[in-house]
Amino acid sequence: MSIPDLTARTALNVNEAYSGAREVAERDGITTFQLHPSSKADPNVKKLMQGLTTWVNSYVIIQSMTVRDLISDLDDGQVLAAFLTQITGDAIVDPQTLAARSDRSKLVILQLVVKYIEGNLKVKQDPTRWTTEGLLSKDYASALCLLVDLARVLGCPYVLPPNVSIAVVKREQLPSGVKNRTSVHKITGDDVRGAGAEPATELALGPREDGAGGGGGVAVAIEPDAFDKLFAQPEKVADVTKLLLEFVNSQLEVLNIRLNSLIKVEGVYLILLIGTLGNFFVPLHHYSLTPTTLAAKIDNARFALSMMSDLNIDITRINATDVVRKDPKSIARCLYLLFQAFRKEE
């Protein structure tokens, strides 16, 4: 289904949803959410919000956006749409819809983003974690839980502290007076990075390798290595790319596979390449041979990186999502590390 078709179908329900939300607001009064003072002072909560803000900013800055308030800036769907478009390479919202500024258009955008998240990333709404209504109403728990759930799927390269809970104060302004209710929400668990996610270290809390910075906190940049310095010289990149492509094809030709560009390399080819280099067969139940969804492609890339890690290859500078979105530098780094590792064994 095309984006215009999806927008049109979503718009059919938006009047009813918008009217319903307005009626509830008029009947029940104004509801706002605030972070409890104890959670504001919690260093792990601060670290979680800083890491998520830096992660989002490292992508939306490409579209001249900056997230300053992580909760408020997510309510209209525009930042989420820009973030997911950049990190996945998929066009999620029609540009004309994205440029609209009315409350109803914001709801359309957010609904399209949620539909993409649920359909393509398989991250489902859960009343105990996040909902569209929670995002619209700037609920801290909904916004943070959604981003953490996305981090599990997409592989956030920044440190997210485990076992973080927050206390949220729900303030309702009713005709009879103001009612406050405090509730506690678990945001991250022991598996905050998700199974097979790339390892993160304290040093990783810095800008992306492509120089896209991230507002929202002081970060420590990773020192450039020899590969970074090599890619800083465009005249040498073409030669290195050619050599790496020859290396890949020389290994995969036994499987009757030949690639004409490095950006054709994805999780499946990395898995097959590692198996060929190591002279072992990778059982098919460990990965998807013909992935059709973004989530499956990311899982394949993660599995390939986990195999590299098991071979004592340092993968801290590589993110599975960047491999899936065909980032030339990430793919070249991956292949270069494999070339180096197996050349040493010869």
GROMACS .gro file of C-alpha atoms in nm:
model
  346
    1MET     CA    1   0.000   0.000   0.000
    2SER     CA    2   0.135   0.344  -0.092
    3ILE     CA    3   0.182   0.627   0.156
    4PRO     CA    4  -0.106   0.835   0.007
    5ASP     CA    5  -0.339   0.533   0.037
    6LEU     CA    6  -0.229   0.472   0.393
    7THR     CA    7  -0.274   0.840   0.479
    8ALA     CA    8  -0.621   0.846   0.327
    9ARG     CA    9  -0.733   0.535   0.516
   10THR     CA   10  -0.593   0.669   0.841
   11ALA     CA   11  -0.765   1.004   0.784
   12LEU     CA   12  -1.104   0.830   0.765
   13ASN     CA   13  -1.083   0.754   1.136
   14VAL     CA   14  -0.910   1.070   1.253
   15ASN     CA   15  -1.222   1.289   1.281
   16GLU     CA   16  -1.388   1.036   1.509
   17ALA     CA   17  -1.071   0.990   1.715
   18TYR     CA   18  -1.009   1.363   1.741
   19SER     CA   19  -1.369   1.442   1.833
   20GLY     CA   20  -1.369   1.165   2.090
   21ALA     CA   21  -1.051   1.292   2.250
   22ARG     CA   22  -1.191   1.647   2.261
   23GLU     CA   23  -1.517   1.530   2.420
   24VAL     CA   24  -1.326   1.340   2.688
   25ALA     CA   25  -1.109   1.645   2.756
   26GLU     CA   26  -1.413   1.871   2.785
   27ARG     CA   27  -1.599   1.625   3.009
   28ASP     CA   28  -1.318   1.515   3.234
   29GLY     CA   29  -1.111   1.834   3.238
   30ILE     CA   30  -0.742   1.884   3.158
   31THR     CA   31  -0.500   1.604   3.238
   32THR     CA   32  -0.124   1.656   3.255
   33PHE     CA   33   0.166   1.432   3.352
   34GLN     CA   34   0.472   1.528   3.552
   35LEU     CA   35   0.779   1.339   3.661
   36HIS     CA   36   0.782   1.296   4.038
   37PRO     CA   37   1.066   1.489   4.209
   38SER     CA   38   1.223   1.163   4.329
   39SER     CA   39   1.248   1.039   3.969
   40LYS     CA   40   1.381   1.375   3.848
   41ALA     CA   41   1.668   1.338   4.094
   42ASP     CA   42   1.736   0.972   4.007
   43PRO     CA   43   2.075   0.953   3.823
   44ASN     CA   44   1.964   0.642   3.631
   45VAL     CA   45   1.652   0.820   3.504
   46LYS     CA   46   1.869   1.113   3.395
   47LYS     CA   47   2.110   0.876   3.222
   48LEU     CA   48   1.826   0.693   3.045
   49MET     CA   49   1.672   1.015   2.916
   50GLN     CA   50   2.011   1.148   2.808
   51GLY     CA   51   2.092   0.830   2.618
   52LEU     CA   52   1.754   0.820   2.442
   53THR     CA   53   1.767   1.191   2.359
   54THR     CA   54   2.117   1.158   2.214
   55TRP     CA   55   2.008   0.856   2.009
   56VAL     CA   56   1.705   1.031   1.860
   57ASN     CA   57   1.898   1.354   1.795
   58SER     CA   58   2.177   1.169   1.617
   59TYR     CA   59   1.925   1.089   1.341
   60VAL     CA   60   1.674   1.376   1.336
   61ILE     CA   61   1.953   1.634   1.315
   62ILE     CA   62   1.990   1.523   0.953
   63GLN     CA   63   1.647   1.681   0.892
   64SER     CA   64   1.744   1.996   1.085
   65MET     CA   65   1.551   1.891   1.395
   66THR     CA   66   1.664   1.890   1.756
   67VAL     CA   67   1.492   1.724   2.048
   68ARG     CA   68   1.516   1.938   2.360
   69ASP     CA   69   1.231   1.792   2.564
   70LEU     CA   70   1.210   1.420   2.495
   71ILE     CA   71   0.851   1.389   2.616
   72SER     CA   72   0.694   1.702   2.466
   73ASP     CA   73   0.869   1.668   2.131
   74LEU     CA   74   0.726   1.321   2.060
   75ASP     CA   75   0.356   1.401   2.095
   76ASP     CA   76   0.288   1.516   1.737
   77GLY     CA   77   0.458   1.223   1.562
   78GLN     CA   78   0.682   1.445   1.347
   79VAL     CA   79   1.002   1.377   1.539
   80LEU     CA   80   0.924   1.005   1.557
   81ALA     CA   81   0.852   0.998   1.183
   82ALA     CA   82   1.182   1.175   1.103
   83PHE     CA   83   1.375   0.949   1.342
   84LEU     CA   84   1.234   0.625   1.205
   85THR     CA   85   1.269   0.741   0.844
   86GLN     CA   86   1.638   0.813   0.895
   87ILE     CA   87   1.718   0.500   1.094
   88THR     CA   88   1.527   0.258   0.870
   89GLY     CA   89   1.539   0.428   0.530
   90ASP     CA   90   1.162   0.385   0.490
   91ALA     CA   91   0.934   0.676   0.397
   92ILE     CA   92   0.672   0.658   0.671
   93VAL     CA   93   0.466   0.975   0.626
   94ASP     CA   94   0.385   1.169   0.308
   95PRO     CA   95   0.583   1.499   0.307
   96GLN     CA   96   0.264   1.706   0.258
   97THR     CA   97   0.107   1.547   0.564
   98LEU     CA   98   0.429   1.593   0.758
   99ALA     CA   99   0.431   1.966   0.681
  100ALA     CA  100   0.082   2.022   0.824
  101ARG     CA  101   0.054   2.191   1.162
  102SER     CA  102  -0.307   2.141   1.276
  103ASP     CA  103  -0.397   1.923   1.575
  104ARG     CA  104  -0.582   1.682   1.348
  105SER     CA  105  -0.285   1.644   1.113
  106LYS     CA  106  -0.062   1.573   1.413
  107LEU     CA  107  -0.293   1.290   1.511
  108VAL     CA  108  -0.282   1.152   1.155
  109ILE     CA  109   0.098   1.160   1.160
  110LEU     CA  110   0.117   0.989   1.498
  111GLN     CA  111  -0.129   0.721   1.387
  112LEU     CA  112   0.077   0.653   1.073
  113VAL     CA  113   0.393   0.626   1.281
  114VAL     CA  114   0.229   0.389   1.529
  115LYS     CA  115   0.091   0.180   1.241
  116TYR     CA  116   0.444   0.151   1.100
  117ILE     CA  117   0.593   0.062   1.439
  118GLU     CA  118   0.336  -0.210   1.497
  119GLY     CA  119   0.333  -0.345   1.142
  120ASN     CA  120   0.698  -0.326   1.039
  121LEU     CA  121   0.891  -0.333   1.365
  122LYS     CA  122   0.645  -0.562   1.546
  123VAL     CA  123   0.645  -0.335   1.852
  124LYS     CA  124   0.286  -0.349   1.973
  125GLN     CA  125   0.096  -0.103   2.189
  126ASP     CA  126   0.059  -0.227   2.545
  127PRO     CA  127  -0.155  -0.039   2.799
  128THR     CA  128   0.100  -0.129   3.066
  129ARG     CA  129   0.380   0.034   2.863
  130TRP     CA  130   0.278   0.275   2.587
  131THR     CA  131  -0.025   0.384   2.385
  132THR     CA  132  -0.104   0.643   2.119
  133GLU     CA  133  -0.317   0.828   2.372
  134GLY     CA  134  -0.027   0.832   2.617
  135LEU     CA  135   0.205   0.985   2.358
  136LEU     CA  136  -0.054   1.249   2.267
  137SER     CA  137  -0.101   1.346   2.630
  138LYS     CA  138   0.276   1.369   2.693
  139ASP     CA  139   0.277   1.081   2.941
  140TYR     CA  140   0.637   1.019   3.052
  141ALA     CA  141   0.584   0.646   3.089
  142SER     CA  142   0.441   0.602   2.737
  143ALA     CA  143   0.717   0.804   2.567
  144LEU     CA  144   1.005   0.637   2.751
  145CYS     CA  145   0.863   0.284   2.721
  146LEU     CA  146   0.811   0.326   2.345
  147LEU     CA  147   1.169   0.446   2.292
  148VAL     CA  148   1.310   0.163   2.505
  149ASP     CA  149   1.101  -0.090   2.310
  150LEU     CA  150   1.234   0.061   1.985
  151ALA     CA  151   1.588   0.041   2.125
  152ARG     CA  152   1.542  -0.332   2.175
  153VAL     CA  153   1.447  -0.377   1.810
  154LEU     CA  154   1.666  -0.118   1.639
  155GLY     CA  155   1.975  -0.152   1.856
  156CYS     CA  156   2.043   0.176   2.036
  157PRO     CA  157   2.423   0.216   2.050
  158TYR     CA  158   2.410   0.420   2.371
  159VAL     CA  159   2.415   0.299   2.730
  160LEU     CA  160   2.065   0.255   2.872
  161PRO     CA  161   2.071   0.164   3.242
  162PRO     CA  162   1.880  -0.152   3.338
  163ASN     CA  163   1.596  -0.182   3.589
  164VAL     CA  164   1.484   0.181   3.575
  165SER     CA  165   1.144   0.273   3.716
  166ILE     CA  166   0.983   0.617   3.726
  167ALA     CA  167   0.710   0.774   3.936
  168VAL     CA  168   0.465   0.980   3.732
  169VAL     CA  169   0.217   1.228   3.877
  170LYS     CA  170  -0.110   1.242   3.684
  171ARG     CA  171  -0.277   1.577   3.749
  172GLU     CA  172  -0.645   1.610   3.656
  173GLN     CA  173  -0.818   1.947   3.663
  174LEU     CA  174  -1.181   1.860   3.732
  175PRO     CA  175  -1.483   2.084   3.793
  176SER     CA  176  -1.472   1.969   4.154
  177GLY     CA  177  -1.104   2.056   4.193
  178VAL     CA  178  -0.757   1.922   4.120
  179LYS     CA  179  -0.686   1.552   4.161
  180ASN     CA  180  -0.330   1.416   4.175
  181ARG     CA  181  -0.243   1.049   4.145
  182THR     CA  182   0.109   0.905   4.148
  183SER     CA  183   0.190   0.575   3.978
  184VAL     CA  184   0.515   0.385   3.933
  185HIS     CA  185   0.616   0.244   3.592
  186LYS     CA  186   0.898   0.005   3.508
  187ILE     CA  187   1.077   0.141   3.199
  188THR     CA  188   1.374  -0.091   3.154
  189GLY     CA  189   1.442  -0.444   3.273
  190ASP     CA  190   1.749  -0.665   3.276
  191ASP     CA  191   1.724  -0.709   2.897
  192VAL     CA  192   1.714  -0.338   2.814
  193ARG     CA  193   1.940  -0.387   2.508
  194GLY     CA  194   1.746  -0.688   2.386
  195ALA     CA  195   1.868  -1.033   2.291
  196GLY     CA  196   2.148  -1.014   2.041
  197ALA     CA  197   2.174  -0.635   2.057
  198GLU     CA  198   2.514  -0.485   2.007
  199PRO     CA  199   2.714  -0.438   2.324
  200ALA     CA  200   2.726  -0.083   2.450
  201THR     CA  201   2.987   0.075   2.671
  202GLU     CA  202   3.016   0.400   2.863
  203LEU     CA  203   3.246   0.525   2.589
  204ALA     CA  204   2.970   0.478   2.334
  205LEU     CA  205   2.766   0.772   2.464
  206GLY     CA  206   2.881   1.008   2.194
  207PRO     CA  207   2.798   1.129   1.844
  208ARG     CA  208   2.749   0.890   1.557
  209GLU     CA  209   3.046   0.801   1.343
  210ASP     CA  210   2.911   1.011   1.056
  211GLY     CA  211   2.939   1.320   1.273
  212ALA     CA  212   2.570   1.368   1.335
  213GLY     CA  213   2.569   1.507   1.684
  214GLY     CA  214   2.303   1.462   1.944
  215GLY     CA  215   2.181   1.742   2.162
  216GLY     CA  216   2.048   1.670   2.504
  217GLY     CA  217   2.359   1.596   2.703
  218VAL     CA  218   2.733   1.603   2.726
  219ALA     CA  219   2.885   1.309   2.541
  220VAL     CA  220   3.225   1.153   2.513
  221ALA     CA  221   3.323   1.090   2.153
  222ILE     CA  222   3.485   0.766   2.048
  223GLU     CA  223   3.839   0.828   1.934
  224PRO     CA  224   3.880   0.769   1.559
  225ASP     CA  225   4.063   0.453   1.466
  226ALA     CA  226   4.270   0.370   1.157
  227PHE     CA  227   3.953   0.287   0.962
  228ASP     CA  228   3.797   0.624   1.046
  229LYS     CA  229   4.111   0.799   0.927
  230LEU     CA  230   4.108   0.594   0.609
  231PHE     CA  231   3.747   0.692   0.533
  232ALA     CA  232   3.839   1.055   0.588
  233GLN     CA  233   4.039   1.034   0.264
  234PRO     CA  234   3.782   1.005  -0.020
  235GLU     CA  235   4.051   0.935  -0.279
  236LYS     CA  236   4.138   0.609  -0.099
  237VAL     CA  237   3.783   0.495  -0.023
  238ALA     CA  238   3.716   0.374  -0.379
  239ASP     CA  239   4.026   0.154  -0.375
  240VAL     CA  240   3.941   0.006  -0.036
  241THR     CA  241   3.582  -0.057  -0.143
  242LYS     CA  242   3.703  -0.237  -0.455
  243LEU     CA  243   3.938  -0.459  -0.254
  244LEU     CA  244   3.667  -0.543   0.000
  245LEU     CA  245   3.421  -0.632  -0.276
  246GLU     CA  246   3.680  -0.862  -0.433
  247PHE     CA  247   3.735  -1.019  -0.092
  248VAL     CA  248   3.361  -1.085  -0.045
  249ASN     CA  249   3.312  -1.229  -0.392
  250SER     CA  250   3.618  -1.452  -0.364
  251GLN     CA  251   3.460  -1.616  -0.059
  252LEU     CA  252   3.098  -1.631  -0.170
  253GLU     CA  253   3.166  -1.763  -0.520
  254VAL     CA  254   3.161  -2.117  -0.379
  255LEU     CA  255   2.791  -2.050  -0.306
  256ASN     CA  256   2.738  -1.910  -0.657
  257ILE     CA  257   2.688  -1.562  -0.512
  258ARG     CA  258   2.845  -1.254  -0.667
  259LEU     CA  259   2.777  -0.896  -0.562
  260ASN     CA  260   2.840  -0.585  -0.769
  261SER     CA  261   2.831  -0.334  -0.483
  262LEU     CA  262   2.916  -0.326  -0.113
  263ILE     CA  263   2.576  -0.182  -0.025
  264LYS     CA  264   2.426  -0.511  -0.145
  265VAL     CA  265   2.584  -0.672   0.161
  266GLU     CA  266   2.324  -0.736   0.429
  267GLY     CA  267   2.277  -0.966   0.725
  268VAL     CA  268   2.225  -1.283   0.523
  269TYR     CA  269   2.540  -1.231   0.316
  270LEU     CA  270   2.741  -1.148   0.629
  271ILE     CA  271   2.625  -1.471   0.792
  272LEU     CA  272   2.713  -1.675   0.483
  273LEU     CA  273   3.047  -1.496   0.454
  274ILE     CA  274   3.139  -1.568   0.817
  275GLY     CA  275   3.043  -1.932   0.774
  276THR     CA  276   3.252  -1.960   0.457
  277LEU     CA  277   3.553  -1.790   0.614
  278GLY     CA  278   3.529  -2.010   0.922
  279ASN     CA  279   3.454  -2.322   0.719
  280PHE     CA  280   3.135  -2.403   0.910
  281PHE     CA  281   2.763  -2.426   0.831
  282VAL     CA  282   2.521  -2.190   1.008
  283PRO     CA  283   2.191  -2.371   1.077
  284LEU     CA  284   1.901  -2.201   0.902
  285HIS     CA  285   1.689  -2.183   1.216
  286HIS     CA  286   1.932  -1.922   1.354
  287TYR     CA  287   1.838  -1.661   1.093
  288SER     CA  288   1.596  -1.577   0.812
  289LEU     CA  289   1.733  -1.670   0.470
  290THR     CA  290   1.475  -1.452   0.293
  291PRO     CA  291   1.379  -1.173   0.536
  292THR     CA  292   1.078  -0.967   0.430
  293THR     CA  293   1.036  -0.734   0.727
  294LEU     CA  294   1.268  -0.473   0.870
  295ALA     CA  295   1.267  -0.649   1.206
  296ALA     CA  296   1.383  -0.975   1.042
  297LYS     CA  297   1.662  -0.793   0.857
  298ILE     CA  298   1.780  -0.630   1.178
  299ASP     CA  299   1.770  -0.967   1.356
  300ASN     CA  300   1.990  -1.112   1.079
  301ALA     CA  301   2.240  -0.827   1.108
  302ARG     CA  302   2.246  -0.863   1.486
  303PHE     CA  303   2.309  -1.236   1.457
  304ALA     CA  304   2.596  -1.172   1.214
  305LEU     CA  305   2.748  -0.923   1.459
  306SER     CA  306   2.704  -1.167   1.747
  307MET     CA  307   2.893  -1.429   1.542
  308MET     CA  308   3.172  -1.176   1.487
  309SER     CA  309   3.180  -1.105   1.860
  310ASP     CA  310   3.208  -1.478   1.931
  311LEU     CA  311   3.512  -1.476   1.703
  312ASN     CA  312   3.668  -1.208   1.926
  313ILE     CA  313   3.614  -0.934   1.669
  314ASP     CA  314   3.553  -0.592   1.823
  315ILE     CA  315   3.210  -0.478   1.699
  316THR     CA  316   3.154  -0.187   1.939
  317ARG     CA  317   3.166   0.064   1.652
  318ILE     CA  318   2.911  -0.119   1.437
  319ASN     CA  319   2.533  -0.100   1.471
  320ALA     CA  320   2.306  -0.358   1.309
  321THR     CA  321   2.058  -0.092   1.205
  322ASP     CA  322   2.325   0.097   1.012
  323VAL     CA  323   2.410  -0.222   0.824
  324VAL     CA  324   2.044  -0.275   0.735
  325ARG     CA  325   2.001   0.083   0.615
  326LYS     CA  326   2.300   0.022   0.386
  327ASP     CA  327   2.538   0.271   0.545
  328PRO     CA  328   2.855   0.228   0.329
  329LYS     CA  329   3.099   0.301   0.612
  330SER     CA  330   2.937   0.055   0.853
  331ILE     CA  331   2.931  -0.222   0.592
  332ALA     CA  332   3.290  -0.153   0.486
  333ARG     CA  333   3.404  -0.154   0.851
  334CYS     CA  334   3.231  -0.487   0.906
  335LEU     CA  335   3.401  -0.645   0.605
  336TYR     CA  336   3.737  -0.490   0.688
  337LEU     CA  337   3.725  -0.639   1.039
  338LEU     CA  338   3.641  -0.982   0.896
  339PHE     CA  339   3.923  -0.950   0.644
  340GLN     CA  340   4.168  -0.859   0.919
  341ALA     CA  341   4.051  -1.135   1.153
  342PHE     CA  342   4.078  -1.419   0.904
  343ARG     CA  343   4.393  -1.290   0.740
  344LYS     CA  344   4.565  -1.329   1.079
  345GLU     CA  345   4.458  -1.693   1.094
  346GLU     CA  346   4.615  -1.778   0.759
   0.00000   0.00000   0.00000
